[in-house]
Tab-separated table of C-alpha atoms in Angstrom:
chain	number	residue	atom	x	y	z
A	460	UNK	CA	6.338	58.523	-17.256
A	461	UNK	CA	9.144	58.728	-20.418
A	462	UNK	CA	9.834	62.430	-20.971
A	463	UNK	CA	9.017	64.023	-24.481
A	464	UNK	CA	12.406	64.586	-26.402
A	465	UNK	CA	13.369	68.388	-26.981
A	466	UNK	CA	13.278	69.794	-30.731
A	467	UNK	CA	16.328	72.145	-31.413
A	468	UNK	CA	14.810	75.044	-33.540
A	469	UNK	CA	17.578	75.638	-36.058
A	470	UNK	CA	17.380	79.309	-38.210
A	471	UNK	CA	16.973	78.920	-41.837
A	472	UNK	CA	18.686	80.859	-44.370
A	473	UNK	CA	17.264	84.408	-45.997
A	474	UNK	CA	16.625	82.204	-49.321
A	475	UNK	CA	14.598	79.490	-47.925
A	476	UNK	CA	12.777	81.652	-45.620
A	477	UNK	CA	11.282	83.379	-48.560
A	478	UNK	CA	10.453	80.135	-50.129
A	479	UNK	CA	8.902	78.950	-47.047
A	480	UNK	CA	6.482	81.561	-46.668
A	481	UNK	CA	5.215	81.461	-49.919
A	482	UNK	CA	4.529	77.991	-49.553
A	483	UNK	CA	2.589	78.994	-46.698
A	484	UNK	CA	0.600	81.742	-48.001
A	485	UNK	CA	-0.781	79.335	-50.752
A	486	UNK	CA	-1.355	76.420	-48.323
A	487	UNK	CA	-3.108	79.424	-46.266
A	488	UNK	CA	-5.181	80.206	-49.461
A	489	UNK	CA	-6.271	76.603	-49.976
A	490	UNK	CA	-7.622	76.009	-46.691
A	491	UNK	CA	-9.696	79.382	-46.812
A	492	UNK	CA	-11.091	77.986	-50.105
A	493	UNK	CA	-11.780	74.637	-48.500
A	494	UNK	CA	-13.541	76.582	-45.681
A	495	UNK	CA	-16.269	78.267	-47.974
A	496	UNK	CA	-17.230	74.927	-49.578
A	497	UNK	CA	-20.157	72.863	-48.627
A	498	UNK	CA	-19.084	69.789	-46.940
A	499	UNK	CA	-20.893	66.937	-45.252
A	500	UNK	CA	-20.197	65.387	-42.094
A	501	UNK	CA	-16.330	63.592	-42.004
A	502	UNK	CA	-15.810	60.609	-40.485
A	503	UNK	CA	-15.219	62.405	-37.086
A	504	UNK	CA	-18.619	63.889	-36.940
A	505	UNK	CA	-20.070	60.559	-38.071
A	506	UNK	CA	-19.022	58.429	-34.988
A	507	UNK	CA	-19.214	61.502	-32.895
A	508	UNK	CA	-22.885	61.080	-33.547
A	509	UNK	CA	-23.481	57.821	-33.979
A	510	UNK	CA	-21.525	57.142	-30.131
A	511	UNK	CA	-23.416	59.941	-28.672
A	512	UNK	CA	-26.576	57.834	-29.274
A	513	UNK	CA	-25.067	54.423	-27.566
A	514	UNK	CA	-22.673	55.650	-24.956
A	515	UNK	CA	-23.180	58.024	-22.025
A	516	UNK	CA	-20.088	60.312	-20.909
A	517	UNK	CA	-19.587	59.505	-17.031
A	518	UNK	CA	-16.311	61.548	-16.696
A	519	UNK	CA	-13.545	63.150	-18.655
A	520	UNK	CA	-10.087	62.740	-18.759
A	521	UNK	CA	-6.663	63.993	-20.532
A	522	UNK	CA	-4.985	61.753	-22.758
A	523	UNK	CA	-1.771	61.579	-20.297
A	524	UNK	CA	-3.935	60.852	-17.518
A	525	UNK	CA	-6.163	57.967	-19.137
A	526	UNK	CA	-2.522	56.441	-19.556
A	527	UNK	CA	-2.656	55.283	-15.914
A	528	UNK	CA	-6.230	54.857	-15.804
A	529	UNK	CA	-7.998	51.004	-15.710
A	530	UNK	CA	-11.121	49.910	-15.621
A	531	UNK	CA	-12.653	46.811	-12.583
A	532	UNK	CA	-16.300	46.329	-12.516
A	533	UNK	CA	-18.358	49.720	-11.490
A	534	UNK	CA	-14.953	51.135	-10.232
A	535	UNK	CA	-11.731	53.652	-11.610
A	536	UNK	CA	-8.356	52.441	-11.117
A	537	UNK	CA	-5.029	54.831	-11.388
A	538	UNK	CA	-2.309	52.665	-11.032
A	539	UNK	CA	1.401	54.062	-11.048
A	540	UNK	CA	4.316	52.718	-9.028
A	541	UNK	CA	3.850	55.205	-6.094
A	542	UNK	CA	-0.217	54.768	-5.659
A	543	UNK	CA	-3.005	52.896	-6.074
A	544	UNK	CA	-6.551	55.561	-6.403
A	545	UNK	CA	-9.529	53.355	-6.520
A	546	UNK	CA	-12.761	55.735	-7.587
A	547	UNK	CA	-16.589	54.921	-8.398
A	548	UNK	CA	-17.442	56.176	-11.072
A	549	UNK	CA	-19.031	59.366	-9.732
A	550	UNK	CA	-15.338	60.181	-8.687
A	551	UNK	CA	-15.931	59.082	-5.073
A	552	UNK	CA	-12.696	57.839	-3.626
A	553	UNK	CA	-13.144	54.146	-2.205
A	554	UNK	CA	-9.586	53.350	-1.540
A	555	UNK	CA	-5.746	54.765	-1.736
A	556	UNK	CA	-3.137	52.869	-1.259
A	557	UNK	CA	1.104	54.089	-1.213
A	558	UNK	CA	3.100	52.142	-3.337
A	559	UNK	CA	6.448	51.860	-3.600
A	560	UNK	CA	7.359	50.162	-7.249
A	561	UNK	CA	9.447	49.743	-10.089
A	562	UNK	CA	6.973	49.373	-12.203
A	563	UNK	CA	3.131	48.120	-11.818
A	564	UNK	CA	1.029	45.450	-13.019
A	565	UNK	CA	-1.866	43.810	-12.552
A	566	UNK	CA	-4.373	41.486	-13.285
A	567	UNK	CA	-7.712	41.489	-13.405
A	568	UNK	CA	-10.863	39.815	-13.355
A	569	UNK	CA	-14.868	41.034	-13.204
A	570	UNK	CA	-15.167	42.422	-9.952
A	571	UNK	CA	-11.175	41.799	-8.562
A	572	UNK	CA	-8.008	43.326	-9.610
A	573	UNK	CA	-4.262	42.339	-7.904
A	574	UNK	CA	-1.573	44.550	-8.511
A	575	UNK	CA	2.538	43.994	-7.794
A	576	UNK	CA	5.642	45.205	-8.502
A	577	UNK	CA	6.728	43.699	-11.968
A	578	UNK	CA	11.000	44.843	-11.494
A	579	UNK	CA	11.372	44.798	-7.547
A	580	UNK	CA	11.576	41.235	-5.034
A	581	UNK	CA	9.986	41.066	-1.699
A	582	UNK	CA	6.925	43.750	-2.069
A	583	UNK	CA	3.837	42.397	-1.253
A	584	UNK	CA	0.906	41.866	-3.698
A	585	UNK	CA	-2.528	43.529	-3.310
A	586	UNK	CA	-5.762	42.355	-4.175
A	587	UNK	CA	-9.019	44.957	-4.446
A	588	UNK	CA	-12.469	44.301	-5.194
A	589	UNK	CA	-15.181	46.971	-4.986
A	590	UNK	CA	-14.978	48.138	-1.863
A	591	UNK	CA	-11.478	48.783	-1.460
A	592	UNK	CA	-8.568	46.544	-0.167
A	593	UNK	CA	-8.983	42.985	0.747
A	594	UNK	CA	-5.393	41.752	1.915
A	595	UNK	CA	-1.887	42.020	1.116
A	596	UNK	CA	0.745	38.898	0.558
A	597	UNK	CA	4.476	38.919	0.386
A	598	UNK	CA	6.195	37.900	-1.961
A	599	UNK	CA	10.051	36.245	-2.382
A	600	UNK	CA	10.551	37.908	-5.962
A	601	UNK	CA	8.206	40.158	-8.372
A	602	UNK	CA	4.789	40.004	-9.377
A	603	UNK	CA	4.599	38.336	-12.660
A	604	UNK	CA	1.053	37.049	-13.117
A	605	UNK	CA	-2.177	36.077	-11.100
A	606	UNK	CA	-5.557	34.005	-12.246
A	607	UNK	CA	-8.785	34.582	-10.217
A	608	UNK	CA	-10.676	31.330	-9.544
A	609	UNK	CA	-13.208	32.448	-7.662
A	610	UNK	CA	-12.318	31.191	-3.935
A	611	UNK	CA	-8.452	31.117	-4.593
A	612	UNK	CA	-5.787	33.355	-6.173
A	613	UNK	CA	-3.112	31.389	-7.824
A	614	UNK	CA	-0.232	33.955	-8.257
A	615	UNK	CA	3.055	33.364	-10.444
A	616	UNK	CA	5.947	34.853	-7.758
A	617	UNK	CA	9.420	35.350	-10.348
A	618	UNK	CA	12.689	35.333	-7.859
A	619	UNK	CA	15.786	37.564	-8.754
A	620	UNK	CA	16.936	34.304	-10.141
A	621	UNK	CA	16.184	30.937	-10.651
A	622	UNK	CA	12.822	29.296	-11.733
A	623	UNK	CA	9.382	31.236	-10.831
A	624	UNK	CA	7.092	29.998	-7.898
A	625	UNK	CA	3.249	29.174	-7.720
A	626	UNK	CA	1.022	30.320	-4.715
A	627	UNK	CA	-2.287	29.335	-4.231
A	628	UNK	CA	-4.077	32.019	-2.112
A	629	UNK	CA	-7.265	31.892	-0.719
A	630	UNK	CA	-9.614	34.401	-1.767
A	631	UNK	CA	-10.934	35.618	1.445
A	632	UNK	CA	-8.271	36.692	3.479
A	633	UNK	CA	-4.792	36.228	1.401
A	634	UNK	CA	-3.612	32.838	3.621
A	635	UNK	CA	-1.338	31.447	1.355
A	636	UNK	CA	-2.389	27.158	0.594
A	637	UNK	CA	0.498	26.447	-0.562
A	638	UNK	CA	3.757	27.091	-3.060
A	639	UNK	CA	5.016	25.033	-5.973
A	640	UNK	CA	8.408	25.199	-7.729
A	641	UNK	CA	8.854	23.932	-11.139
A	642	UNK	CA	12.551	23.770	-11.144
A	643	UNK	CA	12.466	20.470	-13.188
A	644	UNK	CA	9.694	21.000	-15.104
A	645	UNK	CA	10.827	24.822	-16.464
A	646	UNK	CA	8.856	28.291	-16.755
A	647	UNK	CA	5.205	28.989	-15.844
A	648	UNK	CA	3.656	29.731	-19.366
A	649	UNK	CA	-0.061	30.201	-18.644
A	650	UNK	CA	-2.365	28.937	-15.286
A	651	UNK	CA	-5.957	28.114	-16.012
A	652	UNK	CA	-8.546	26.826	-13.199
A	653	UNK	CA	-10.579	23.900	-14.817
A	654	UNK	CA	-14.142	24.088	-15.228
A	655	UNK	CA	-16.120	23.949	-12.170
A	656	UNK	CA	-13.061	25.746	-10.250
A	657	UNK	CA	-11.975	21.785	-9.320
A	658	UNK	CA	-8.187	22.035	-10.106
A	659	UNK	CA	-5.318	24.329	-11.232
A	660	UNK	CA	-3.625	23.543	-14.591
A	661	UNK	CA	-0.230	24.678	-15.107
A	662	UNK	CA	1.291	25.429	-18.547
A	663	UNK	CA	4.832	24.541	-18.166
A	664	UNK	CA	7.730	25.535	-21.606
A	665	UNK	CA	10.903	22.852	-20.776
A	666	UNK	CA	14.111	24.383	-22.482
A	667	UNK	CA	16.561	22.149	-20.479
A	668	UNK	CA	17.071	20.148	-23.822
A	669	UNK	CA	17.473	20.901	-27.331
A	670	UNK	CA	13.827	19.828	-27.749
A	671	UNK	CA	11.410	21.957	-26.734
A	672	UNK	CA	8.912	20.465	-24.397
A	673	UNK	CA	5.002	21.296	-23.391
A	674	UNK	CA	4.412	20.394	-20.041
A	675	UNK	CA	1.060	20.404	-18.228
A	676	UNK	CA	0.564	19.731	-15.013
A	677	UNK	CA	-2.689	19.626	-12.907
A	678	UNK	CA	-2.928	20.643	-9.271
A	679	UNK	CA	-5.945	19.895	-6.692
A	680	UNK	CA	-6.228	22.576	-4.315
A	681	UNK	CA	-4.360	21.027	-1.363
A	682	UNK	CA	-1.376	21.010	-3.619
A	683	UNK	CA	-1.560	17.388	-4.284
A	684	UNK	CA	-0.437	16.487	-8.467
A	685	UNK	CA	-3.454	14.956	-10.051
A	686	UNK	CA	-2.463	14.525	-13.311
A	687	UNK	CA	0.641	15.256	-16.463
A	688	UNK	CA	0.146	16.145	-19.979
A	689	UNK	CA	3.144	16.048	-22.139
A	690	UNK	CA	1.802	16.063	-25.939
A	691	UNK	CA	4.944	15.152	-27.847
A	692	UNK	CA	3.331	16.929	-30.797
A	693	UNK	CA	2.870	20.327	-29.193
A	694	UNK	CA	6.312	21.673	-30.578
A	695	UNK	CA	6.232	25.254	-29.986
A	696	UNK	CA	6.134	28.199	-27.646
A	697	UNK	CA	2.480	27.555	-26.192
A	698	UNK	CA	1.640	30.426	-23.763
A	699	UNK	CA	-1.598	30.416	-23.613
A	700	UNK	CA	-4.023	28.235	-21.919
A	701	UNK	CA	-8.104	27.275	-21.441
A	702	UNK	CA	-10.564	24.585	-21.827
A	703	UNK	CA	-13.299	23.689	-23.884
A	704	UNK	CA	-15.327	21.608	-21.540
A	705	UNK	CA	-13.567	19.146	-20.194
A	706	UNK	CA	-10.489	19.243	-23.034
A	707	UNK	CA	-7.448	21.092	-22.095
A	708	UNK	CA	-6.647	24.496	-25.165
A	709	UNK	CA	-3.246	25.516	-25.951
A	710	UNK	CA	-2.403	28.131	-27.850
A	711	UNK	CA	0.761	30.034	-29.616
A	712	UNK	CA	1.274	32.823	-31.571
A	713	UNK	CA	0.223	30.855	-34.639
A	714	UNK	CA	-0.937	27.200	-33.477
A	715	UNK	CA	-4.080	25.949	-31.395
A	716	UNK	CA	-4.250	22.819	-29.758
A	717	UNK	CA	-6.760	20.793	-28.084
A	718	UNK	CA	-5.593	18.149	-25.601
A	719	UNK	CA	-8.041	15.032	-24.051
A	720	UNK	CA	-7.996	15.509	-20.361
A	721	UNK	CA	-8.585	12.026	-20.322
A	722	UNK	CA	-5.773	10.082	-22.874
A	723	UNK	CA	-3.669	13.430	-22.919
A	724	UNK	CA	-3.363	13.001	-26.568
A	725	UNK	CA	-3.692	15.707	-28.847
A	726	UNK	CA	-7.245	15.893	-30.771
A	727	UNK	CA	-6.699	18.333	-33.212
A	728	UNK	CA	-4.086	20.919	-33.742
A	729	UNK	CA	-4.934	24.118	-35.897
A	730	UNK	CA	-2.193	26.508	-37.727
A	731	UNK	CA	-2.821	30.289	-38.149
A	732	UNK	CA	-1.012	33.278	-39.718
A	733	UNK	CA	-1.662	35.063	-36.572
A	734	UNK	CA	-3.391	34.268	-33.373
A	735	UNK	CA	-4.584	37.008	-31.193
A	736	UNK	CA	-6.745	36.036	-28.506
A	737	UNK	CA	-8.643	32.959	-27.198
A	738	UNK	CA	-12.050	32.656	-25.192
A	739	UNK	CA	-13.901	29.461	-24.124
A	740	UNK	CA	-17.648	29.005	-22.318
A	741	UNK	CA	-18.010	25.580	-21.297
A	742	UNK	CA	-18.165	23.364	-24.384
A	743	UNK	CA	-18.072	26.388	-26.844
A	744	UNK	CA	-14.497	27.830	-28.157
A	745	UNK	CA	-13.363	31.424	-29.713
A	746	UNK	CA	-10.359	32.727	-31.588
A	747	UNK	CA	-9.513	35.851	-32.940
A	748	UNK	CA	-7.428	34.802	-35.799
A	749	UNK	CA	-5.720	35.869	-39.042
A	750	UNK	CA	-5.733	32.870	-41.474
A	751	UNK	CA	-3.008	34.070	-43.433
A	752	UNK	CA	-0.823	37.252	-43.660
A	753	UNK	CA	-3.291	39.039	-46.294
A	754	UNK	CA	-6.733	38.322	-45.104
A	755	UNK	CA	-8.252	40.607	-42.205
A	756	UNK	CA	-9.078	39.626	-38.433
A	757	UNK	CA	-12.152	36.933	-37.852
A	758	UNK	CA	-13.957	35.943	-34.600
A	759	UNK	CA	-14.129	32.333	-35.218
A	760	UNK	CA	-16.664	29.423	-33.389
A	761	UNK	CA	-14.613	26.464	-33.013
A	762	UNK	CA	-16.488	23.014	-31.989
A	763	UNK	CA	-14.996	20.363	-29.883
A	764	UNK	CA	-14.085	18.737	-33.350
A	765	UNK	CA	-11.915	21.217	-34.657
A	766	UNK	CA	-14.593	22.708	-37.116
A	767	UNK	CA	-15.176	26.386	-37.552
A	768	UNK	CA	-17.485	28.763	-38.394
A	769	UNK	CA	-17.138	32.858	-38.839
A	770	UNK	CA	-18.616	34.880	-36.472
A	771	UNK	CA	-17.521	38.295	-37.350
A	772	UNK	CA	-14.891	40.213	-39.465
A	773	UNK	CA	-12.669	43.034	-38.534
A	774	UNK	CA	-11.641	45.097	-40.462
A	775	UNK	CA	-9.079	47.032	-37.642
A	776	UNK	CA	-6.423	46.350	-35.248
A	777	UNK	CA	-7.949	44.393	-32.219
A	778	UNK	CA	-6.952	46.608	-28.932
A	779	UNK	CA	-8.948	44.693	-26.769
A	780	UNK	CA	-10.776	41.327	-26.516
A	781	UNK	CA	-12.216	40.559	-23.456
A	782	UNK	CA	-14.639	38.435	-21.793
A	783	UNK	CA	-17.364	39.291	-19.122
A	784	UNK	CA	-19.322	36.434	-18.367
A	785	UNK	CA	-21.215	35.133	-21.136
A	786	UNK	CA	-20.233	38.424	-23.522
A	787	UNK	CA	-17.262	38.618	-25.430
A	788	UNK	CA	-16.081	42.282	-25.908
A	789	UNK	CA	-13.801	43.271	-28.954
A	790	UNK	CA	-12.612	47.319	-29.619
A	791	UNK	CA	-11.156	47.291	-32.706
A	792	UNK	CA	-10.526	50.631	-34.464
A	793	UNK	CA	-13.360	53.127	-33.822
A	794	UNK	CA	-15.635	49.700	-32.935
A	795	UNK	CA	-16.787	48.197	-30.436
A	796	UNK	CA	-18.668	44.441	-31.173
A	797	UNK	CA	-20.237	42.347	-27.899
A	798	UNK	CA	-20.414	38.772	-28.863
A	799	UNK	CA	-22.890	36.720	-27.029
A	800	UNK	CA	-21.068	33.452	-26.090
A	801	UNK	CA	-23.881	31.444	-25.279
A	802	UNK	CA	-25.781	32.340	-28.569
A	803	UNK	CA	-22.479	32.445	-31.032
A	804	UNK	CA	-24.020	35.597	-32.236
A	805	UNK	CA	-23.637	39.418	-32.321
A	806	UNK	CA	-25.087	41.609	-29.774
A	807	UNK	CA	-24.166	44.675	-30.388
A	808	UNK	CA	-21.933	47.040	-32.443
A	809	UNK	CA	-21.296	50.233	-31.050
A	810	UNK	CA	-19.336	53.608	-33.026
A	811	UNK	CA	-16.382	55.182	-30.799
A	812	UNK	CA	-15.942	58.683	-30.314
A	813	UNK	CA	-11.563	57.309	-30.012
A	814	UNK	CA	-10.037	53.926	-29.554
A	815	UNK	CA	-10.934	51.802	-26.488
A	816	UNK	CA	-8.388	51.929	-23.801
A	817	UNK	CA	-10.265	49.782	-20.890
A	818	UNK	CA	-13.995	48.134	-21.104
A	819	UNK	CA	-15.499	46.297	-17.619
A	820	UNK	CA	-18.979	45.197	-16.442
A	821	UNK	CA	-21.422	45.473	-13.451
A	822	UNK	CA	-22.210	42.273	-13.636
A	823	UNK	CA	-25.732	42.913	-15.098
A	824	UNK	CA	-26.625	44.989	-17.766
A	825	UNK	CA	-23.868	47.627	-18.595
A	826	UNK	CA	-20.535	47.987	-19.731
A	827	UNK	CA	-18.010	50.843	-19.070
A	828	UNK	CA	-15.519	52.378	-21.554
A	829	UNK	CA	-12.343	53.696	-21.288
A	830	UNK	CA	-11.265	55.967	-24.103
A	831	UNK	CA	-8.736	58.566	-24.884
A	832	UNK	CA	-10.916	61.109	-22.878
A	833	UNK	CA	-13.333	59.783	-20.740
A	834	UNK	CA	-14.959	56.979	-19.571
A	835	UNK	CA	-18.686	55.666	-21.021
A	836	UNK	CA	-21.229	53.966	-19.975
A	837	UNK	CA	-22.491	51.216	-22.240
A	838	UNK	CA	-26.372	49.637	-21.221
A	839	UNK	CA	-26.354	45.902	-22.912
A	840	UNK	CA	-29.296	45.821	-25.099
């Protein structure tokens, strides 16, 4: 953890000393007659109250130790580069494991959560679920990304040098299937299971030339290359990837794409001011997008024809948007809205006592919150 910098106190001279506490004796004055006024409720004590009434306080926390602090299902992660703590959250330990890291990260899904060493080659991975460690797998360089898909792990392995690796893992007991290299193709943007959990498709950025070229390639799960996209439209830094149904989404910081898995030609391409985060449920597609540099944040619907429709509009920074089965969970500011994906409605809205940090669900019926201070507990109503 960064230290804080030290603040030289420097003396002042006799002159602006005086000046100086002058100053504060009439600041001093103000706030003493700000103090006997009648004043209603500020904004704190308003979503103090109003948060009180949605969330229930499990456990509380300093602000430096919610820094290492993630949430995975009904379970409390502290992740640094010397140990993994993995708590329920009645504070009963369920696993510790001694790390030895440059620096941690992880990747997480409902119930699952692998962490590896982002700055250091030949540590192994780990992958947790509820009740503590499943396995561990080595690998040649650092940990650089992982997708769950249910009965395999397909992990992104990044050597010292060179072009970055693909292992598909099975879910059970770590064996690895099998490893791809892309060293024609280029550098793993974004891995995305297809619907169904049938395939792997690989995101691929090309810089070899002086055009930039999308690649997508699609893997079965004996390592066997089903299929290529290469839409000669897509010219930009795509790094995300999903599908809507069947169709294959690509997405930059500004564009969205959607790509026939059948012709791999491109059906419609969309251009945003700002794109900030993607969701799809089967045929049904969400963005988080700013349509131009002046307008706020707005949860669109997108149908497989490229038409959209406003869900919701935020007024705050998004700090997290994620998605727990069929919900769709955005914190932005003080706010916390749960989409239901199924529906293309809102759920809930829920008042903050502090900025979301973490969210997760049991699967069921509740959500839990990170904040600055503690972690909530959030029933789905």
């Amino acid at each position: 953890m960064a230290k804080r910098a030290k603040i030289e106190v420097k003396k002042r001279p006799p002159a602006v000393v005086i000046v100086l506490a002058l100053a504060a004796l009439a600041l001093l004055l103000f706030v003493v007659l700000l103090l006997k006024l009648p004043r209603d409720s500020g904004q704190d004590d308003y979503y103090d109250a109003l948060s009180a009434r949605q969330l229930n306080k499990l456990r509380s926390y300093t602000y430096n130790e919610t820094r290492e602090l993630e949430l995975c299902g009904k379970r409390i992660l502290r992740l640094s580069s010397d140990q993994f703590v993995e708590t329920a959250m009645d504070g009963t330990e369920v696993a510790h494991e001694n790390l030895n890291f440059n620096e941690v990260a992880w990747a997480k899904s409902e119930s699952r959560i692998m962490i590896g060493d982002r700055r250091g080659s030949g540590r192994s991975a780990y992958l947790f679920n509820q009740d503590g460690l499943l396995w561990e797998s080595p690998l040649d360089g650092s940990f650089a990304a992982a997708v769950d898909g249910g009965s395999f792990i397909a992990v992104v392995d990044q050597p010292e040098s060179g072009y970055p690796k693909l292992h598909l893992l099975n879910a059970a007991d770590g064996v690895r299937k099998y490893t791809l290299s892309f060293a024609e193709s280029g550098y793993i943007a974004d891995l995305s299971f297809t619907p169904g959990q049938k395939a792997i498709d690989v995101l691929l950025l090309n810089l070899k030339s002086s055009k930039l070229k999308v690649i997508i390639k699609r893997y079965d799960f004996n390592g066997g290359q089903m299929a290529q996209f290469m839409p000669a439209e897509a010219q930009d830094f795509y790094h995300g990837l999903t599908h809507q149904g069947e169709n294959l989404i690509i997405h930059s910081i500004d564009s969205l794409m959607a790509i026939s898995a059948s012709s791999g030609e491109p059906l419609w391409t969309q251009k945003y001011a700002e794109i900030i985060d993607v969701q799809a449920l089967g045929s049904k597609l969400y963005a988080i997008v700013r349509e131009d540099p002046a307008s706020p944040l707005q949860l669109l619907s997108i149908a497989p024809d490229g038409s959209t429709s406003e869900l919701l509009k935020l007024t705050s920074t998004v700090q997290i948007s994620e998605r727990f089965g069929h919900y769709l969970a955005i914190a932005a500011g003080r706010e916390l809205n749960i989409i239901d994906l199924q529906s293309a409605s809102l759920r809930q809205t829920v008042k903050l006592p502090d900025e979301a940090m973490s969210i997760s669900y049991d699967g069921a019926s509740t959500l839990y919150l990170l904040t600055g201070t503690a972690v909530h507990e959030l029933p789905l109503r």
